[in-house]
XYZ file of C-alpha atoms in Angstrom:
612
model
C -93.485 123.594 52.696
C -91.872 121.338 54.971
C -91.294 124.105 57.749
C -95.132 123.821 59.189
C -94.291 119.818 59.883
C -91.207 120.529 62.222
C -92.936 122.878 64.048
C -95.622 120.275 64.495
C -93.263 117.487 65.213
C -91.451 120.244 68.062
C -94.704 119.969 69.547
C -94.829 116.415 69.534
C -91.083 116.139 71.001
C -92.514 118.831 73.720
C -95.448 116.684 74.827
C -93.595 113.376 74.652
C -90.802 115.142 77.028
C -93.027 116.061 79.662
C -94.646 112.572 79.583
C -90.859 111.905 80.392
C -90.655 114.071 83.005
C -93.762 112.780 84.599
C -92.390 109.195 84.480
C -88.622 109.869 85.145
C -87.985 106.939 87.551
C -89.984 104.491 85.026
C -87.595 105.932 82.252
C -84.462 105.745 84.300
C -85.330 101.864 85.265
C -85.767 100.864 81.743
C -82.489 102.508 80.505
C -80.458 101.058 83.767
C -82.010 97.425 82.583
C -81.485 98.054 78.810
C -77.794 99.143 79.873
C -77.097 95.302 81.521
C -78.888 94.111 78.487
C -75.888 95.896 76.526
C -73.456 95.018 78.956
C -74.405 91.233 78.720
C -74.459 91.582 75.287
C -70.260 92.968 75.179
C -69.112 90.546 77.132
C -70.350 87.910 74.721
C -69.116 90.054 71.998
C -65.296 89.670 74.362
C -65.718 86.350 74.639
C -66.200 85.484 70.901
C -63.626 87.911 69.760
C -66.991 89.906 67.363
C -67.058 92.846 66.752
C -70.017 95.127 67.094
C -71.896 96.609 63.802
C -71.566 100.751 63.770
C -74.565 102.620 65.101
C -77.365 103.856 62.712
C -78.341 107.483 62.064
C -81.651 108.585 63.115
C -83.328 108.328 59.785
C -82.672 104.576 59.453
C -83.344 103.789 63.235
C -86.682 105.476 62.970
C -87.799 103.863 60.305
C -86.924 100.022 61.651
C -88.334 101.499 65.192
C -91.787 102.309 62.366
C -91.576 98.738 61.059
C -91.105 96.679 64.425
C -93.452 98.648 66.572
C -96.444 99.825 64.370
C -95.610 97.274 61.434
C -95.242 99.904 58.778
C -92.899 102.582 57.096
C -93.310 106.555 58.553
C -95.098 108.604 56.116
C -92.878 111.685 54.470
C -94.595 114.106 57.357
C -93.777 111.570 59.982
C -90.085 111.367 58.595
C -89.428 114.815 58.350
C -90.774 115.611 62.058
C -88.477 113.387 63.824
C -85.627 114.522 61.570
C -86.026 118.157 62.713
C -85.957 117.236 66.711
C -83.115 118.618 68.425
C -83.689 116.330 71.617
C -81.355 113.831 73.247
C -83.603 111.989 73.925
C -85.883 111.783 70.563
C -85.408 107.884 69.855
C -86.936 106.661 73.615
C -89.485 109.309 72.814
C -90.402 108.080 69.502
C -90.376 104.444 70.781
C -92.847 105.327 73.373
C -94.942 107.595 71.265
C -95.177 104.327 68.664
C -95.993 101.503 71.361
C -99.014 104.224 72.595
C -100.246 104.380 68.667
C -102.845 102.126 67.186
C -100.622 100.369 64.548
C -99.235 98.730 67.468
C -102.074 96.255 68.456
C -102.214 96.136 63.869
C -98.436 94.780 64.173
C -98.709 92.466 67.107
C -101.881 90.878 66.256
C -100.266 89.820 62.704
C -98.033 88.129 64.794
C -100.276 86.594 67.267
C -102.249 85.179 64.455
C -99.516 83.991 62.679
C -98.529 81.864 65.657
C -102.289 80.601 66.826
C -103.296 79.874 63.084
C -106.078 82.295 63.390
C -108.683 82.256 60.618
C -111.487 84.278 60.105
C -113.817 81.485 58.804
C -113.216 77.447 59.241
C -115.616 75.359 57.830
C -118.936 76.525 59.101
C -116.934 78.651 62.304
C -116.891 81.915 61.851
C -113.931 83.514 64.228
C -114.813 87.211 64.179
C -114.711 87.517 67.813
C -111.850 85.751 68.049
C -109.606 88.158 66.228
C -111.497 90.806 68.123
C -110.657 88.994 71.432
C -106.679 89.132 70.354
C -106.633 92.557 69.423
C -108.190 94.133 72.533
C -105.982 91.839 75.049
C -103.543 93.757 72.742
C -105.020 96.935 73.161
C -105.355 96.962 76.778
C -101.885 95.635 76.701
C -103.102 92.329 78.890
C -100.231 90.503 80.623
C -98.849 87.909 78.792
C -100.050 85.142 81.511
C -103.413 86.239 81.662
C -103.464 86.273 78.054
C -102.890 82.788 78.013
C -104.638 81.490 81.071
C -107.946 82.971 79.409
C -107.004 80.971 76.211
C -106.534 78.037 78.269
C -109.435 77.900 80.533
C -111.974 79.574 77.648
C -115.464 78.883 77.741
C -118.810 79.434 76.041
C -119.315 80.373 72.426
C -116.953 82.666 70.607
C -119.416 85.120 70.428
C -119.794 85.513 73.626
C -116.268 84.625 74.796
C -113.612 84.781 72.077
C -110.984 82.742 73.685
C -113.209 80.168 72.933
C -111.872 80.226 69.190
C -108.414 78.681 70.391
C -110.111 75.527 71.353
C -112.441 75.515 68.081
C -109.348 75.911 66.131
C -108.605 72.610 66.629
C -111.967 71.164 67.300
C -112.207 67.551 67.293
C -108.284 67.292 67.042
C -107.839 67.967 70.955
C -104.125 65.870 70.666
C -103.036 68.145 67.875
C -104.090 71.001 70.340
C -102.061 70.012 73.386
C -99.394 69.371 70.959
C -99.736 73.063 69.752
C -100.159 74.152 73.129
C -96.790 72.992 74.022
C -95.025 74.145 71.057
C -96.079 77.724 71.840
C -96.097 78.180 75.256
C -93.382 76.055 76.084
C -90.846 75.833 73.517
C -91.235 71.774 73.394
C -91.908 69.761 70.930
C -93.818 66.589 72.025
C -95.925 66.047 68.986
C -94.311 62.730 67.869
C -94.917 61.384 71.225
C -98.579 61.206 70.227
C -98.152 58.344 67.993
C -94.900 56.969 69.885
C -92.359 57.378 72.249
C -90.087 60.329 70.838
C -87.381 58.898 68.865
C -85.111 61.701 69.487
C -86.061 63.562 72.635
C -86.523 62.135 76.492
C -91.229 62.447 75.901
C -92.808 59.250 75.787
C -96.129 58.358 74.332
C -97.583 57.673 78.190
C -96.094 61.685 79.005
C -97.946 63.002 76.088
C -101.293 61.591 77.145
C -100.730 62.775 80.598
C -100.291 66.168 79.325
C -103.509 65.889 77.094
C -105.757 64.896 79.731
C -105.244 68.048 81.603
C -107.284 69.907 78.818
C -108.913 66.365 76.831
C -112.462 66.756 78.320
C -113.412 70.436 76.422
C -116.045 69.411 74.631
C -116.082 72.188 71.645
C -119.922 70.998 70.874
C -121.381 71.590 74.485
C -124.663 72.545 73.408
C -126.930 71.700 76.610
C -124.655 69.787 78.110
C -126.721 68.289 80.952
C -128.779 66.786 77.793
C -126.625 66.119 75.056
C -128.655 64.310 72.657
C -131.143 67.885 72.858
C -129.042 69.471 69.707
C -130.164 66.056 67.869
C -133.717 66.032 68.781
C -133.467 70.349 68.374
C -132.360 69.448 64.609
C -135.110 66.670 63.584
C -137.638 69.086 64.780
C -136.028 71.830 62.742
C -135.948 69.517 60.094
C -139.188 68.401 60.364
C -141.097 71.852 60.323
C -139.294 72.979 57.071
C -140.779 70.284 55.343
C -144.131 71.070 57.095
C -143.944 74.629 55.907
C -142.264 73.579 52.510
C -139.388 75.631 52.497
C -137.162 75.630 49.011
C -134.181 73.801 48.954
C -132.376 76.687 49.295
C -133.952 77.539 52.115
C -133.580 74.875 54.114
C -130.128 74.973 53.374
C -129.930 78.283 54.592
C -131.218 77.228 58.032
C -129.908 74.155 58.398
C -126.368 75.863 58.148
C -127.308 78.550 60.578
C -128.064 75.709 63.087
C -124.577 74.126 62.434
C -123.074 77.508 63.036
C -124.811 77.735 66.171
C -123.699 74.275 67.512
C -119.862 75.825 68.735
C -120.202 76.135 72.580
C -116.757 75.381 74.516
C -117.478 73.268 77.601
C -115.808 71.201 79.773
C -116.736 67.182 80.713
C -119.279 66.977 83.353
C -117.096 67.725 86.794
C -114.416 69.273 84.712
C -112.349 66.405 84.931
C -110.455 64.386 82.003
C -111.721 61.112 80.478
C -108.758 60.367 78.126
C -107.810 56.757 77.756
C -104.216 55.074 76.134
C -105.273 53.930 72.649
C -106.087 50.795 71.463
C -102.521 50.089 69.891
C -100.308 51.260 72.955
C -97.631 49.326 72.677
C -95.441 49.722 75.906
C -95.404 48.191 79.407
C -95.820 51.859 81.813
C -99.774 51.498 80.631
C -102.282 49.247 79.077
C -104.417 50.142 76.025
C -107.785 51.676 77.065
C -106.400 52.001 80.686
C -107.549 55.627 81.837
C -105.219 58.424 81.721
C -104.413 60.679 84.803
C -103.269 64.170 84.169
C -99.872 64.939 84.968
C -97.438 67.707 83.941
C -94.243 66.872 81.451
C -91.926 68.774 84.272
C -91.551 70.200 87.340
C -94.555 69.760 90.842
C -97.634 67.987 89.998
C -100.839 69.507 89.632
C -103.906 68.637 91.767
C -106.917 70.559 90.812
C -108.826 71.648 93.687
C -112.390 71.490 94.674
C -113.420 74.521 93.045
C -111.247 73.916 90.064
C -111.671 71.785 86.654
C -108.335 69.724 85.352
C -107.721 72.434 82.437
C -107.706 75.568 84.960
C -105.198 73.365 87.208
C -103.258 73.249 84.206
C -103.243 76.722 82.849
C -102.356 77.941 86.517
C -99.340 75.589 86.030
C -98.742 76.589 82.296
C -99.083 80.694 83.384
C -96.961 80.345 86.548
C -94.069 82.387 87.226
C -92.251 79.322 88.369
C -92.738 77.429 85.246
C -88.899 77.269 84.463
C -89.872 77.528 80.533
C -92.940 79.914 80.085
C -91.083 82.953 80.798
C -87.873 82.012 79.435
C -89.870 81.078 75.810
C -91.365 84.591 75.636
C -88.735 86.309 76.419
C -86.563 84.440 73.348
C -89.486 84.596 71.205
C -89.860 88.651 71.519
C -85.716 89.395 71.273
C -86.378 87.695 67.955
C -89.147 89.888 67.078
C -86.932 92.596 67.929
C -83.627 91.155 67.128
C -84.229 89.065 64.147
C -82.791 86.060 65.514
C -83.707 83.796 68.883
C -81.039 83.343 71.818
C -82.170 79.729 71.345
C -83.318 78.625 67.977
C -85.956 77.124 66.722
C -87.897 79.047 69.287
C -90.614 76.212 69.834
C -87.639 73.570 70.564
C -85.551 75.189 73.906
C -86.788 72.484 76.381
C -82.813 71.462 76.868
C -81.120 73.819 74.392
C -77.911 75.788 75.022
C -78.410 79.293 74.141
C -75.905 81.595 72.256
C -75.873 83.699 75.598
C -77.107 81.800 78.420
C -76.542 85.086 80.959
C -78.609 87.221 78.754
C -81.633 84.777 77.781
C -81.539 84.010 81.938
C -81.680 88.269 82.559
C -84.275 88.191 79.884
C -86.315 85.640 81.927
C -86.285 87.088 85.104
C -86.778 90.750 83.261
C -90.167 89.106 82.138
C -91.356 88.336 85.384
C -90.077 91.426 86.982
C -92.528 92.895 84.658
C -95.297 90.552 85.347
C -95.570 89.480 81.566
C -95.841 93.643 80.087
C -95.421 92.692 76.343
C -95.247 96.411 75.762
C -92.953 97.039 78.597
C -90.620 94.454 77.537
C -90.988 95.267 73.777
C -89.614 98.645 74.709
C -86.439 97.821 76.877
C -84.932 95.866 73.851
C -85.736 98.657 71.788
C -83.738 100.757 73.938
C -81.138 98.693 74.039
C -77.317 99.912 72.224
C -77.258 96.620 70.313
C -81.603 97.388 68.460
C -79.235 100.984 67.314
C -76.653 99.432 65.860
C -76.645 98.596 61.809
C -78.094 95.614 60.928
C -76.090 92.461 60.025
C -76.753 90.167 57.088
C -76.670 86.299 58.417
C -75.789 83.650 55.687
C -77.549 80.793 57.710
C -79.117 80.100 60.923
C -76.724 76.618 61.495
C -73.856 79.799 62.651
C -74.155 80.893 66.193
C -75.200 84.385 66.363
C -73.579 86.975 68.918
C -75.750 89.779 67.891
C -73.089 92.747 66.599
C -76.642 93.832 65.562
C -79.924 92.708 64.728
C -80.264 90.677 61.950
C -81.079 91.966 58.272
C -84.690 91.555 57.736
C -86.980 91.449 54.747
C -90.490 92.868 55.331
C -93.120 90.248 56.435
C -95.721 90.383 53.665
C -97.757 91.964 56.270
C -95.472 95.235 56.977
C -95.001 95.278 53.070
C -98.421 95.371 52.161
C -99.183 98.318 55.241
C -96.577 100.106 53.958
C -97.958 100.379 50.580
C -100.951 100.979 52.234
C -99.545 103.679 54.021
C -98.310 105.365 50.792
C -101.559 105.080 48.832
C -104.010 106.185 51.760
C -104.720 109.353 53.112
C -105.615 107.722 56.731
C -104.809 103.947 56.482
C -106.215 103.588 59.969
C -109.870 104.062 58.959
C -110.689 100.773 57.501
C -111.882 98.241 60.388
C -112.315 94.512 60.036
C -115.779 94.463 61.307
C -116.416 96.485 57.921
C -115.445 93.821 55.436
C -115.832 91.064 57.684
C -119.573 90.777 58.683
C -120.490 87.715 60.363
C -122.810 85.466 57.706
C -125.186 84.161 60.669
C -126.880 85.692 63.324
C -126.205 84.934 67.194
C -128.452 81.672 67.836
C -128.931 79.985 71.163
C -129.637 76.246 70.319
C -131.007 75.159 74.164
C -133.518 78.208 74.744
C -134.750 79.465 71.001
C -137.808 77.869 69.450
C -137.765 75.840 66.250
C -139.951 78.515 64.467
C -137.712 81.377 65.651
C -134.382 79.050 64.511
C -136.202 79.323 61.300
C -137.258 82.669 60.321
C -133.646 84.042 61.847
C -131.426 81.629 59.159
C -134.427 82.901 56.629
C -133.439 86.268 57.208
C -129.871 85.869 57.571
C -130.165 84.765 53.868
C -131.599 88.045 53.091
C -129.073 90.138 55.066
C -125.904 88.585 53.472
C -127.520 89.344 50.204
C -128.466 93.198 51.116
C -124.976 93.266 52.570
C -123.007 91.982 49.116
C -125.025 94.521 47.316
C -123.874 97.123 49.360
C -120.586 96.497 49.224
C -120.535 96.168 46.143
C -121.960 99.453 45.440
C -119.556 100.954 48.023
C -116.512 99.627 45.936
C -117.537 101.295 42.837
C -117.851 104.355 44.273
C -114.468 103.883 45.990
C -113.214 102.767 42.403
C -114.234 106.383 41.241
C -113.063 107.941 44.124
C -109.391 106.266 44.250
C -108.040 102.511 46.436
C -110.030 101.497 49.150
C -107.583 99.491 50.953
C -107.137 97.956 54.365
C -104.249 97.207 56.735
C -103.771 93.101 56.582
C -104.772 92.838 60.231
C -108.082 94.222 59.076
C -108.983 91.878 56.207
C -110.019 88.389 56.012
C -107.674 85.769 58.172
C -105.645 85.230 56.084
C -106.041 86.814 52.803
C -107.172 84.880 49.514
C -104.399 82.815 47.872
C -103.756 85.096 44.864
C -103.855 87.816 47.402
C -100.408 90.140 47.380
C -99.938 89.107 50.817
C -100.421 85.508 50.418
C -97.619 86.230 47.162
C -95.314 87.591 49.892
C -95.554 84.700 52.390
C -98.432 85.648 54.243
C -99.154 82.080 56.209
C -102.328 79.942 55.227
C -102.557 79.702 59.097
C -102.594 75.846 59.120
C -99.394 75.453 60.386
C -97.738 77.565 63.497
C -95.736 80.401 62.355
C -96.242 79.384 59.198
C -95.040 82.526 57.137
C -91.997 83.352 55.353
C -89.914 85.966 53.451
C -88.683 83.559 50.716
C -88.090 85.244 47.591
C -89.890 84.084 44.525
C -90.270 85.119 40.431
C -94.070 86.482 41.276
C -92.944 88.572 44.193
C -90.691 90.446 41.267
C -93.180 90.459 38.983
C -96.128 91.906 41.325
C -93.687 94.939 41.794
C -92.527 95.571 38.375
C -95.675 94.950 36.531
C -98.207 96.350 39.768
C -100.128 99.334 39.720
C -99.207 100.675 43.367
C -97.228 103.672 41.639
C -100.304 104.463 40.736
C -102.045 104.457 43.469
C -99.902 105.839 45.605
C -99.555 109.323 42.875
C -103.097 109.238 42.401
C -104.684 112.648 42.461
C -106.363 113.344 45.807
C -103.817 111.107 47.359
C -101.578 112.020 50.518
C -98.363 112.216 48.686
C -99.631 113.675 45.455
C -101.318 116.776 47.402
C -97.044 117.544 48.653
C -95.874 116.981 45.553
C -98.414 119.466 43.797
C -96.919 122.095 46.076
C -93.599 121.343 44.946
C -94.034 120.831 41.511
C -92.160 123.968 40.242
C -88.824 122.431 42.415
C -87.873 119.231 41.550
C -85.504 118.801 44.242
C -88.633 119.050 46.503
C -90.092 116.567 44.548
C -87.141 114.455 44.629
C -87.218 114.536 48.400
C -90.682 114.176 49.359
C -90.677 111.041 47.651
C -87.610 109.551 49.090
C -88.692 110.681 52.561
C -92.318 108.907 52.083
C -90.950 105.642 50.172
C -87.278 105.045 51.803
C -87.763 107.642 55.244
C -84.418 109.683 54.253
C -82.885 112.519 52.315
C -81.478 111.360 49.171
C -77.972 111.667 48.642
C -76.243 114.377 45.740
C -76.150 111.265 43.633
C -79.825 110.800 43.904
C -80.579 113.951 43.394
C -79.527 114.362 40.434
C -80.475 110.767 38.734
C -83.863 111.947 40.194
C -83.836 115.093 38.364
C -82.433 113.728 35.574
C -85.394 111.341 35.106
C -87.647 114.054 36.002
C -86.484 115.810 32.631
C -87.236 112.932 30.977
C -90.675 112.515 31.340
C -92.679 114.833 29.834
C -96.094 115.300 32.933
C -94.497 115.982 35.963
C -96.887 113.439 37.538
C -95.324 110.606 35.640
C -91.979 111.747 36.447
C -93.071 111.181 39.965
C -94.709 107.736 39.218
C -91.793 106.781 37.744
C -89.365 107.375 40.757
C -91.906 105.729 43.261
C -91.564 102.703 41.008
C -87.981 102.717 40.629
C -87.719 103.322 45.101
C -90.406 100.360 45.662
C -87.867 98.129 43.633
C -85.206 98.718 45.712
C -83.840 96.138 48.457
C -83.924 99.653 50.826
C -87.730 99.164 50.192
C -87.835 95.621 50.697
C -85.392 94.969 54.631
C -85.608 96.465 57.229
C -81.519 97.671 57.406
């Protein structure tokens, strides 16, 4: 049964070599730089007297090259494929072939989100776009500067812009934003210097208002802003014809939120310049309280905007700029952790002034960055080709020791890559289910300055009786999917971020309030949720991907044996395993529970759970 998928996958490896062949001096660059990468990396190994971690077979690198790149284990077809090529060159191949695949922009935006705090609904913001916005700078595999210089200099309501989300974020917080903004872009942590001067770093209170006046004039409620007391005078009239027309209570509660949804509209000051003053309780003798603040970067040439430019653009040219000393340098740590498991400098938001664990490499790293004008994907896949990413990974007690990378770190799943993996086992194509399908926005697109009071009302009437249409629907589209087997979604998909009973929220999926705010942390209901869960269900469900294999192999139980270790761990299973497997096979008396029951045991394994 399995000799029709390594056929297929010698296809694959055929069309994946010729895309070689047609890019041979791209290929040959990225192993030459992946090589000093390596060679960087053995001279710290010399230096430190460590010795390097043995190299990993192909069934373990693939599946850690699954989890890192497209954010979720191979399925048993997928497995057996690349364990049937013959190629040399089958793990650059498979690396490319998985940063050209859709779960790609899945993986990265669970990332991205997890570091901007993206939600999908904040009070009355809805940030649909937003995460739209993120996924197709992902998707068309934007440059990393460009990525953020749109953040930066965003304008207009999110859905028409939605860059415009990172500033609504943090509406009216705009010192919490620069602070952010920093932190994430520039490895620095200056938030204490909002309230004081830092007691522990070189930032002063006067240095962190200079910094927030670059960006301190967005006004995140810009609606008409030639005339803004129009939104008030827009709302008393709104107001004032519901009562005319005697609308219920709950309608006008239905409008009156669609005009508060509608208010969002990114702007800058009038000229585009700052009007930040020192608070009333500055305390030192470089300013006076109230005294007007003028922008001026924490390091490095000031910035002037120009004529033609307002004081945030001047700043997010400064931010983006090659020349920044840190903005490359932080990327470039924060993706070798990604890939790595661990930063050169660590934390990751704190380098401004850190010594890294290998100076040489973290400065290569930099300069690789820019050589590559910010490619994410690019960069992504010269670590991965790297000696050191194929090497067996290392289990690090603490974070206090210095790490010299024999190998990348031993990782548990996020919650994210846990949940997609289950997804992937349950699902027959776990790429079909789209965020805009679950996550319709509750209001429709309202102008404020140009649509009539009458029209503002009948379009939050009927919004009322869309979101009510919709609910019914889905509901009736879950019941048939309840007949029909899961209907389940990969976590980049669903709401931002999932409920707080959700699985992924049990797994340390981030509430998104705090950057990076996610963990692996074990915990008692994380055990439970797998021991007492119904995903061996699910996953052995008639109809299902894995079931329809097994039913061809039900008369061998070895078969059966190694389907499911190929679709739950991505390897053969030892002689050992065999025969525990078969043993417990003869133990059950439905071959269908027999195969429940060895999913359950595998997906309570640690070889489930890290990434080795």
């Amino acid at each position: 049964m399995w000799k029709s998928y390594i056929v297929f996958g010698c296809a694959l490896v055929l069309s994946s070599t010729m895309v070689l062949a047609g890019h041979g001096d791209k290929s040959r660059l990225i192993r030459e730089r992946s090589r000093e990468i390596d060679r960087l990396v053995q001279d710290n190994w010399k230096k430190h007297g460590v010795k390097p971690s043995p190299h990993v077979h192909d069934q373990i690198f693939m599946r850690r090259a699954y989890l890192d790149i497209v954010g979720t284990i191979p399925t048993g077809r997928e497995a057996i494929q690349f364990a049937g090529v013959k190629n040399p060159h089958k793990r650059q191949i498979l690396i490319d072939y998985l940063l050209d695949n859709d779960g790609y922009v899945s993986h990265f935006y669970n990332y991205w989100a997890d570091v901007l705090r993206v939600q999908s609904q904040l009070n009355n913001i809805e940030f649909h776009n937003y995460v739209s916005w993120i996924k197709e700078s992902l998707q068309q595999n934007k440059p990393y500067d460009k990525f953020v210089y749109e953040l930066i200099t965003a304008k207009g309501r999110v859905w028409e812009n939605g860059a415009a989300g990172y500033y609504l974020r943090d509406r009216g917080m705009p010192l919490d934003n620069t602070a952010n903004t920093v932190a994430i872009f520039l490895g620095t942590q200056i938030g204490c210097a909002q309230c004081h001067d830092h007691p522990f770093e070189e930032w002063t209170q006067r240095q962190f208002y200079e910094m927030a006046a670059f960006t301190h004039g967005v006004n995140p409620r810009g609606v008409d802003s030639q005339n803004p007391k129009a939104f008030q005078q827009k709302r008393r009239d709104v107001t004032k014809k519901m009562a005319e027309r005697k609308l219920t209570p709950d309608q006008q509660r239905s409008v009156r939120r669609l005009v508060q949804a509608s208010v969002w509209n990114v702007q800058d000051s009038r000229g585009g310049k700052a009007q930040l003053k020192f608070p009333s309780d500055y305390q030192y003798d470089n300013g006076k309280p109230g005294q007007l603040v003028t922008p001026k970067v924490i390091y490095g040439d000031s910035v002037h905007p120009d004529s033609q430019q307002t004081s945030r653009e001047a700043y997010a040219r400064w931010l983006t700029s090659a020349e920044n000393p840190l903005f490359a340098k932080v990327i470039a740590n924060r993706l070798w952790k990604k890939v790595m498991g661990v930063g050169l400098i660590e934390p990751i938001d704190d380098i401004q002034g850190a010594e890294a664990s290998n100076p040489e490499l973290l400065d290569f790293l930099t300069s690789e960055m820019i050589q590559l004008e910010f490619d994410i994907k690019e960069f992504v896949r010269l670590l991965m080709n790297t000696d050191v990413y194929q090497r067996r990974a290392v289990y690090q007690e603490t974070l206090e020791e210095t790490y010299h990378f024999p190998g990348p770190t031993l990782r548990r799943m996020t919650s994210e890559q846990l949940w997609d993996s289950l997804v992937t086992l349950s699902m027959d194509d776990p790429e079909t289910g789209k965020y805009e399908d679950i996550n319709r926005s509750r209001y429709p697109q309202v102008n404020l300055e140009t649509f009539s009071v009458d029209r503002i009302i009948e379009m939050g009437l009927a919004a009322t009786r869309q979101q009510a249409k919709y609910r019914a629907t889905m509901r009736q589209r879950n019941q048939k999917k309840a007949k029909s087997g899961p209907n389940l979604y990969r976590a980049s998909e669903m709401r931002q971020p999932a409920p707080g009973n959700h699985f992924l929220r049990d797994f340390g999926q981030s509430d998104r309030n705090l950057i990076e705010g996610s963990n692996t942390d074990p915990n008692v209901t994380q055990i439970l949720t797998l021991l007492n869960g119904n995903h061996h269900f699910q996953i052995v469900r008639p109809g299902s991907l894995i079931s329809d294999e097994l039913g061809q192999a039900k008369d061998s139980p070895k078969n059966r044996a190694r389907i499911i270790y190929l679709s739950v761990l991505g390897r053969d299973p030892v002689a050992d395993e065999f025969q525990l497997a078969i043993k417990l096979f003869k133990q059950e008396k439905h071959v269908t529970a027999g195969d429940r029951s060895l999913v359950w045991i595998l997906l309570n394994t640690p070889e489930f759970m890290f990434i080795q």
